[in-house]
XYZ file of N, CA and C in Angstrom:
288
model
N 20.873 29.789 79.577
C 21.852 30.565 80.295
C 23.253 30.369 79.736
N 23.538 29.179 79.219
C 24.862 28.944 78.632
C 25.070 29.837 77.421
N 24.006 30.136 76.694
C 24.130 31.011 75.531
C 24.535 32.416 75.947
N 24.069 32.859 77.084
C 24.386 34.197 77.572
C 25.818 34.259 78.089
N 26.246 33.238 78.790
C 27.590 33.232 79.377
C 28.693 33.049 78.346
N 28.438 32.280 77.311
C 29.457 31.987 76.314
C 29.272 32.921 75.129
N 30.194 33.823 74.930
C 30.063 34.820 73.864
C 30.692 34.370 72.550
N 31.239 33.143 72.491
C 31.797 32.657 71.233
C 30.664 32.452 70.238
N 30.869 32.885 68.998
C 29.806 32.742 68.004
C 29.600 31.280 67.593
N 28.371 30.915 67.410
C 28.024 29.606 66.881
C 26.659 29.736 66.223
N 26.299 28.762 65.434
C 24.993 28.790 64.786
C 24.197 27.565 65.217
N 22.893 27.726 65.227
C 22.015 26.599 65.483
C 20.684 26.867 64.807
N 19.881 25.819 64.702
C 18.556 25.933 64.102
C 17.610 25.030 64.876
N 16.332 25.319 64.751
C 15.297 24.447 65.284
C 14.769 23.615 64.125
N 14.412 22.364 64.395
C 13.872 21.508 63.338
C 12.703 20.709 63.883
N 11.803 20.346 62.984
C 10.661 19.531 63.361
C 9.866 19.132 62.142
N 8.843 18.303 62.371
C 7.992 17.835 61.269
C 7.170 18.958 60.669
N 6.690 19.852 61.525
C 5.770 20.895 61.094
C 6.411 22.254 61.352
N 6.847 22.896 60.271
C 7.581 24.158 60.400
C 6.777 25.215 61.157
N 5.473 25.282 60.931
C 4.661 26.299 61.610
C 4.645 26.102 63.122
N 4.578 24.859 63.581
C 4.594 24.597 65.027
C 5.947 24.963 65.626
N 7.008 24.657 64.888
C 8.349 25.007 65.367
C 8.496 26.524 65.412
N 7.980 27.201 64.404
C 8.040 28.666 64.356
C 7.276 29.274 65.532
N 6.097 28.736 65.832
C 5.312 29.233 66.970
C 6.087 29.082 68.276
N 6.755 27.941 68.457
C 7.557 27.721 69.663
C 8.713 28.706 69.716
N 9.403 28.874 68.596
C 10.536 29.803 68.558
C 10.088 31.216 68.890
N 8.997 31.648 68.278
C 8.516 33.010 68.511
C 8.064 33.209 69.956
N 7.424 32.191 70.521
C 6.948 32.276 71.908
C 8.119 32.302 72.898
N 9.090 31.445 72.698
C 10.183 31.299 73.660
C 11.337 32.276 73.437
N 11.546 32.710 72.191
C 12.730 33.513 71.888
C 12.411 34.873 71.281
N 11.115 35.211 71.165
C 10.746 36.521 70.647
C 11.359 37.634 71.485
N 11.913 38.628 70.815
C 12.520 39.749 71.516
C 13.922 39.478 72.037
N 14.502 38.331 71.659
C 15.872 38.013 72.074
C 16.774 37.972 70.844
N 18.054 37.759 71.076
C 19.002 37.632 69.966
C 18.709 36.415 69.097
N 17.882 35.502 69.580
C 17.628 34.245 68.876
C 16.266 34.200 68.193
N 15.590 35.344 68.105
C 14.241 35.356 67.538
C 14.214 35.040 66.047
N 15.337 35.166 65.358
C 15.391 34.855 63.929
C 16.136 33.553 63.645
N 16.242 32.692 64.644
C 16.914 31.408 64.461
C 16.232 30.637 63.337
N 17.016 30.087 62.411
C 16.419 29.356 61.282
C 15.604 28.145 61.732
N 14.638 27.795 60.898
C 13.789 26.638 61.135
C 13.957 25.680 59.970
N 14.243 24.426 60.290
C 14.404 23.383 59.287
C 13.282 22.373 59.458
N 12.876 21.760 58.350
C 11.800 20.782 58.412
C 12.365 19.405 58.086
N 12.060 18.440 58.937
C 12.487 17.058 58.734
C 11.458 16.151 59.393
N 11.298 14.957 58.836
C 10.279 14.051 59.351
C 10.756 12.610 59.260
N 10.364 11.800 60.224
C 10.672 10.374 60.173
C 10.017 9.712 58.968
N 8.987 10.325 58.411
C 8.322 9.793 57.224
C 9.122 10.041 55.954
N 10.160 10.849 56.035
C 10.973 11.211 54.868
C 12.449 11.089 55.239
N 13.015 9.907 55.006
C 14.399 9.660 55.408
C 15.369 10.620 54.727
N 15.039 11.073 53.530
C 15.919 12.019 52.839
C 15.983 13.355 53.582
N 14.864 13.773 54.169
C 14.879 15.021 54.947
C 15.737 14.856 56.201
N 15.717 13.670 56.799
C 16.568 13.419 57.966
C 18.041 13.414 57.579
N 18.353 12.802 56.442
C 19.744 12.787 55.977
C 20.215 14.210 55.689
N 19.371 15.009 55.037
C 19.733 16.409 54.766
C 19.966 17.169 56.068
N 19.099 16.940 57.043
C 19.249 17.593 58.343
C 20.584 17.211 58.979
N 20.892 15.937 58.983
C 22.133 15.470 59.611
C 23.368 15.964 58.868
N 23.293 16.036 57.556
C 24.426 16.560 56.779
C 24.674 18.039 57.067
N 23.638 18.753 57.469
C 23.762 20.201 57.672
C 24.241 20.564 59.074
N 24.451 19.560 59.928
C 24.751 19.846 61.336
C 26.018 19.134 61.802
N 26.635 19.721 62.809
C 27.723 19.045 63.519
C 27.161 18.186 64.644
N 26.065 18.668 65.250
C 25.443 17.987 66.387
C 23.930 18.077 66.243
N 23.243 16.980 66.515
C 21.782 16.960 66.608
C 21.434 16.744 68.081
N 20.616 17.628 68.642
C 20.112 17.466 70.004
C 18.626 17.149 69.875
N 18.258 15.930 70.187
C 16.892 15.457 70.004
C 16.140 15.560 71.327
N 15.070 16.332 71.337
C 14.265 16.503 72.549
C 12.828 16.030 72.351
N 12.588 15.218 71.317
C 11.234 14.764 71.004
C 11.118 13.266 71.246
N 10.739 12.896 72.442
C 10.555 11.480 72.742
C 9.075 11.164 72.835
N 8.686 9.992 73.200
C 9.550 8.868 73.535
C 10.207 8.289 72.282
N 11.476 8.017 72.373
C 12.256 7.623 71.207
C 11.872 6.254 70.682
N 11.509 5.342 71.579
C 11.139 3.998 71.145
C 9.838 4.002 70.352
N 9.022 5.024 70.532
C 7.735 5.089 69.843
C 7.746 6.055 68.663
N 8.833 6.779 68.454
C 8.858 7.796 67.403
C 9.950 7.547 66.368
N 10.378 6.330 66.202
C 11.417 5.990 65.230
C 12.705 6.761 65.484
N 12.998 7.038 66.735
C 14.206 7.773 67.083
C 15.465 7.111 66.585
N 15.436 5.791 66.459
C 16.610 5.068 65.974
C 16.954 5.462 64.540
N 15.947 5.819 63.757
C 16.191 6.254 62.381
C 17.032 7.529 62.350
N 16.730 8.480 63.211
C 17.524 9.708 63.285
C 18.944 9.393 63.738
N 19.084 8.533 64.712
C 20.408 8.135 65.190
C 21.205 7.471 64.069
N 20.564 6.616 63.289
C 21.225 5.963 62.158
C 21.690 6.994 61.130
N 20.845 7.972 60.826
C 21.227 9.029 59.875
C 22.427 9.816 60.399
N 22.439 10.105 61.691
C 23.588 10.806 62.279
C 24.858 9.981 62.112
N 24.768 8.685 62.385
C 25.947 7.818 62.240
C 26.441 7.809 60.801
N 25.537 7.715 59.857
C 25.921 7.678 58.442
C 26.547 8.991 57.979
N 26.143 10.096 58.591
C 26.644 11.413 58.177
C 27.810 11.897 59.033
N 28.168 11.159 60.067
C 29.240 11.595 60.956
C 28.840 12.759 61.846
N 27.556 12.838 62.158
C 27.018 13.925 62.980
C 26.882 13.451 64.422
N 27.381 14.231 65.362
C 27.227 13.881 66.772
C 25.755 13.952 67.156
N 25.359 13.139 68.144
C 23.960 13.022 68.543
C 23.852 13.037 70.064
N 22.839 13.733 70.546
C 22.553 13.776 71.981
C 21.041 13.824 72.144
N 20.521 13.112 73.137
C 19.090 13.219 73.407
C 18.855 13.297 74.910
N 17.616 13.530 75.269
C 17.251 13.662 76.676
C 16.534 12.409 77.175
N 16.798 11.297 76.522
C 16.101 10.055 76.820
C 16.425 9.530 78.207
N 15.392 9.124 78.886
C 15.559 8.407 80.134
C 15.124 6.961 79.948
N 14.955 6.546 78.686
C 14.481 5.209 78.363
C 15.650 4.228 78.445
N 15.588 3.314 79.382
C 16.684 2.376 79.615
C 17.001 1.544 78.367
N 16.017 0.932 77.688
C 16.360 0.135 76.506
C 16.955 0.977 75.377
N 16.636 2.235 75.348
C 17.126 3.093 74.274
C 18.596 3.323 74.458
């Protein structure tokens, strides 16, 4: 809803380990909307260089793939810090 209310232009992309799964989600959730052609980026915790590239390409990373303690979430946070990229997640994990 914030996207509809705020008419200022901005860009964003979806990212994940498996581009096809991300594409399926994008098409299912945003098909037929202004966001149906949102770019898809591929990055994986198994490839730190892909995470660094992702962080370099963004002003903000919004991470919605938890649990963070079990998915090397700290690695993404470290890449954001090294690249000067803001980071936000939906974690409810107290130790995190």
